[in-house]
């Protein structure tokens, strides 16, 4: 079933004798050269001839070819490339019934040397496409020196809660990919990876609210794709970025990128190292349920140090003009050290304390994640028939060691007794294998078929060892220790048909996925087996009324499978009365998503979306009446409905001041009829406001300032009060254009604090969390070598869905 279904599906699609007809698309084609050879990676800008409005942008491929599909009208093109003078073409008319071939554009090399070349066509901070919103990092000086997670907090529509769970347009369970490749890591490990990445490695962040069938179905909350920078030079070139800063502690981020390209091959690599130190304060006030409630007033102070290294090395070999084979190796190594002091006042009211529990703890963990990719891309004929193959292997090895000492004191500070003194260690080993094939078949100039298959397998081995201190000796506790093995295989096949009829384009797709999983809690002899097959249809209809007006409708069905570590039944303690526990009985969640979007002048957009999710996978904070404990776990809630409206509109106030504005308003409803013995029915109208100001002082100096505000929001069984943050940045470009200095200041007013309380009846708590989010960083970036180079080939591997799910703690 796993192999035969997708292979047969793709084979039948390949042989399909379809003979389809439709009205010819309006298309612009062209080629760019330098008088001797074609120019890859040249920038192409399409403008309306009447009022010089930028319609769309493109970049030439490795053969110097570009193409646009657009509405009837009169246009001209501006082409440029680093090291060459820009060229503007004469105006031309596009009739829509015939493809238009632009005469070859010849760029002349700038005679003033590279250090006098000025780079044109600066990207805006936000770009709206039919199916995605693009957040360009290079256009945001305040993002300089930040980690990828900190940059993600700036992205419009993205929220990150107190537990560092990522939500998009009010929906959780977001799939985070890097260069279109799934990490296959758990939500916690994805966050750790983003903390180890640096902003100077990132070109842009793509926000895809309603992905189609070509994407992995495991994305009920949408997709956030982080695109890393690629070199655009032939010969040898590179760049270095050095960052120093402070947030009460010294911070550092440093990286180097190198690229060497010749006619037949391209070799590229990067290495980064950073060290971050943070403080965090956590306050929890809670009342235990029952006839004799206890009042817990808990205060935690944490200090964490995270040091990480990441690298990438790869090569592309150009076997011929149409066939390329390559390999890519990526790695991330991080070391985490943390110390915590928990102080809990326990009594019959918040004002009367009977005893005090003090728990110092220490945690040390190491993580190593390596991935290997072998890939091939072939252009079969001049009609555009293509095939791409990817084989991937990824490993994750992690260890976590923690020590806890619980001691009780009387209110006057007198020692009363020892509580539980224990330590635990966890070893996690995960192996991921995947192979995928994608095929593009232009049936004629009006119809195109995309199809593909993918097979992925994940094996994880997690061994949790719990020991108690009994009279000075460590004794193994078999009631809390556990070994958990997990094995999951997913086979998938998809087909997408693209139809263009004049100004209307339709993309209909269907994805089939077969899943088989086995969870084995070795210590408790608990075996959980699941096997199921699902179909995931998608539809995108796009209507271009004219060059300025575009309307899109999309539908998709998605699945979100539980994170691997969330299935572990392990218990991790914060103190004797506060812990985190996994859930091996989690089921996948399913969502249906609808969206209507309108795009005006390629700049202004509005999107109305609705999603319904069943068996919602959600983190919840609950209380155990018998143990008087509070614990965090992951459960399936009955349903979640989200109705949202997103507005994006840039505003040019003066020649030197422009704004990018993104407003999100949404209504969310969460239901779960029997949650810890209570009925959860929570509703909330929320809004996120993102205002980005950009200032061009002169050719050398620029600045930006951003304001992000979120009204109260609900998530699972809790509510988060309103929160805002303000950032600012300054950039100085060196006159020779080879480098720059950037100063970024984050959370200027230190307002990024989370205030949370329960929405579940009888589950009473208030939580406040704040850390060292205010920081200042200075980044020096320098580029060297030849800067007129072709870019490294971008590809997406077969590990794009599984790494996300390595699990939470």
PDB file of N, CA and C in Angstrom, residues 320-351:
ATOM      1  N   UNK A 320      24.721  19.146 -17.567  1.00  0.00           N
ATOM      2  CA  UNK A 320      24.480  19.760 -18.871  1.00  0.00           C
ATOM      3  C   UNK A 320      23.613  20.981 -18.621  1.00  0.00           C
ATOM      4  N   UNK A 321      23.167  21.604 -19.685  1.00  0.00           N
ATOM      5  CA  UNK A 321      22.357  22.804 -19.528  1.00  0.00           C
ATOM      6  C   UNK A 321      21.049  22.511 -18.787  1.00  0.00           C
ATOM      7  N   UNK A 322      20.544  21.281 -18.910  1.00  0.00           N
ATOM      8  CA  UNK A 322      19.231  20.958 -18.375  1.00  0.00           C
ATOM      9  C   UNK A 322      19.251  19.973 -17.212  1.00  0.00           C
ATOM     10  N   UNK A 323      20.425  19.521 -16.798  1.00  0.00           N
ATOM     11  CA  UNK A 323      20.466  18.494 -15.759  1.00  0.00           C
ATOM     12  C   UNK A 323      21.476  18.885 -14.674  1.00  0.00           C
ATOM     13  N   UNK A 324      20.997  18.874 -13.436  1.00  0.00           N
ATOM     14  CA  UNK A 324      21.827  19.265 -12.295  1.00  0.00           C
ATOM     15  C   UNK A 324      21.661  18.253 -11.170  1.00  0.00           C
ATOM     16  N   UNK A 325      22.775  17.896 -10.564  1.00  0.00           N
ATOM     17  CA  UNK A 325      22.751  17.035  -9.387  1.00  0.00           C
ATOM     18  C   UNK A 325      23.519  17.739  -8.265  1.00  0.00           C
ATOM     19  N   UNK A 326      23.061  17.588  -7.049  1.00  0.00           N
ATOM     20  CA  UNK A 326      23.713  18.295  -5.950  1.00  0.00           C
ATOM     21  C   UNK A 326      23.560  17.576  -4.629  1.00  0.00           C
ATOM     22  N   UNK A 327      24.331  18.038  -3.653  1.00  0.00           N
ATOM     23  CA  UNK A 327      24.202  17.513  -2.299  1.00  0.00           C
ATOM     24  C   UNK A 327      24.251  18.677  -1.328  1.00  0.00           C
ATOM     25  N   UNK A 328      23.683  18.462  -0.153  1.00  0.00           N
ATOM     26  CA  UNK A 328      23.630  19.493   0.874  1.00  0.00           C
ATOM     27  C   UNK A 328      23.733  18.830   2.237  1.00  0.00           C
ATOM     28  N   UNK A 329      24.604  19.368   3.094  1.00  0.00           N
ATOM     29  CA  UNK A 329      24.751  18.892   4.466  1.00  0.00           C
ATOM     30  C   UNK A 329      24.549  20.077   5.395  1.00  0.00           C
ATOM     31  N   UNK A 330      23.672  19.924   6.368  1.00  0.00           N
ATOM     32  CA  UNK A 330      23.420  20.986   7.340  1.00  0.00           C
ATOM     33  C   UNK A 330      23.533  20.422   8.747  1.00  0.00           C
ATOM     34  N   UNK A 331      23.971  21.265   9.670  1.00  0.00           N
ATOM     35  CA  UNK A 331      24.093  20.814  11.047  1.00  0.00           C
ATOM     36  C   UNK A 331      23.831  21.927  12.032  1.00  0.00           C
ATOM     37  N   UNK A 332      23.342  21.545  13.197  1.00  0.00           N
ATOM     38  CA  UNK A 332      23.128  22.485  14.291  1.00  0.00           C
ATOM     39  C   UNK A 332      23.507  21.802  15.588  1.00  0.00           C
ATOM     40  N   UNK A 333      24.380  22.443  16.339  1.00  0.00           N
ATOM     41  CA  UNK A 333      24.836  21.919  17.628  1.00  0.00           C
ATOM     42  C   UNK A 333      24.594  22.991  18.679  1.00  0.00           C
ATOM     43  N   UNK A 334      23.893  22.649  19.728  1.00  0.00           N
ATOM     44  CA  UNK A 334      23.614  23.653  20.758  1.00  0.00           C
ATOM     45  C   UNK A 334      23.781  23.056  22.146  1.00  0.00           C
ATOM     46  N   UNK A 335      24.240  23.893  23.047  1.00  0.00           N
ATOM     47  CA  UNK A 335      24.398  23.537  24.460  1.00  0.00           C
ATOM     48  C   UNK A 335      23.585  24.523  25.285  1.00  0.00           C
ATOM     49  N   UNK A 336      22.806  23.971  26.189  1.00  0.00           N
ATOM     50  CA  UNK A 336      21.910  24.779  27.012  1.00  0.00           C
ATOM     51  C   UNK A 336      22.210  24.532  28.478  1.00  0.00           C
ATOM     52  N   UNK A 337      22.350  25.607  29.240  1.00  0.00           N
ATOM     53  CA  UNK A 337      22.529  25.515  30.684  1.00  0.00           C
ATOM     54  C   UNK A 337      21.528  26.455  31.345  1.00  0.00           C
ATOM     55  N   UNK A 338      20.878  25.973  32.357  1.00  0.00           N
ATOM     56  CA  UNK A 338      19.887  26.800  33.032  1.00  0.00           C
ATOM     57  C   UNK A 338      19.828  26.540  34.511  1.00  0.00           C
ATOM     58  N   UNK A 339      19.647  27.601  35.268  1.00  0.00           N
ATOM     59  CA  UNK A 339      19.447  27.490  36.701  1.00  0.00           C
ATOM     60  C   UNK A 339      18.156  28.170  37.085  1.00  0.00           C
ATOM     61  N   UNK A 340      17.411  27.586  38.011  1.00  0.00           N
ATOM     62  CA  UNK A 340      16.116  28.130  38.398  1.00  0.00           C
ATOM     63  C   UNK A 340      15.960  28.073  39.906  1.00  0.00           C
ATOM     64  N   UNK A 341      15.276  29.066  40.449  1.00  0.00           N
ATOM     65  CA  UNK A 341      14.933  29.082  41.869  1.00  0.00           C
ATOM     66  C   UNK A 341      13.442  29.338  41.992  1.00  0.00           C
ATOM     67  N   UNK A 342      12.726  28.346  42.528  1.00  0.00           N
ATOM     68  CA  UNK A 342      11.280  28.440  42.699  1.00  0.00           C
ATOM     69  C   UNK A 342      10.951  28.634  44.173  1.00  0.00           C
ATOM     70  N   UNK A 343      10.097  29.614  44.442  1.00  0.00           N
ATOM     71  CA  UNK A 343       9.671  29.925  45.806  1.00  0.00           C
ATOM     72  C   UNK A 343       8.147  29.909  45.831  1.00  0.00           C
ATOM     73  N   UNK A 344       7.544  28.978  46.604  1.00  0.00           N
ATOM     74  CA  UNK A 344       6.089  28.806  46.616  1.00  0.00           C
ATOM     75  C   UNK A 344       5.561  28.978  48.029  1.00  0.00           C
ATOM     76  N   UNK A 345       4.695  29.977  48.219  1.00  0.00           N
ATOM     77  CA  UNK A 345       3.994  30.151  49.489  1.00  0.00           C
ATOM     78  C   UNK A 345       2.691  29.356  49.440  1.00  0.00           C
ATOM     79  N   UNK A 346       2.467  28.481  50.424  1.00  0.00           N
ATOM     80  CA  UNK A 346       1.301  27.608  50.443  1.00  0.00           C
ATOM     81  C   UNK A 346       0.483  27.915  51.704  1.00  0.00           C
ATOM     82  N   UNK A 347      -0.808  28.106  51.534  1.00  0.00           N
ATOM     83  CA  UNK A 347      -1.651  28.407  52.687  1.00  0.00           C
ATOM     84  C   UNK A 347      -3.123  28.334  52.363  1.00  0.00           C
ATOM     85  N   UNK A 348      -3.949  28.800  53.289  1.00  0.00           N
ATOM     86  CA  UNK A 348      -5.402  28.766  53.120  1.00  0.00           C
ATOM     87  C   UNK A 348      -5.935  30.025  52.459  1.00  0.00           C
ATOM     88  N   UNK A 349      -5.036  30.968  52.178  1.00  0.00           N
ATOM     89  CA  UNK A 349      -5.376  32.149  51.376  1.00  0.00           C
ATOM     90  C   UNK A 349      -4.061  32.710  50.844  1.00  0.00           C
ATOM     91  N   UNK A 350      -4.140  33.647  49.907  1.00  0.00           N
ATOM     92  CA  UNK A 350      -2.917  34.253  49.367  1.00  0.00           C
ATOM     93  C   UNK A 350      -2.218  35.125  50.403  1.00  0.00           C
ATOM     94  N   UNK A 351      -2.956  35.537  51.452  1.00  0.00           N
ATOM     95  CA  UNK A 351      -2.376  36.421  52.470  1.00  0.00           C
ATOM     96  C   UNK A 351      -1.862  35.666  53.698  1.00  0.00           C
TER      97      UNK A 351
END
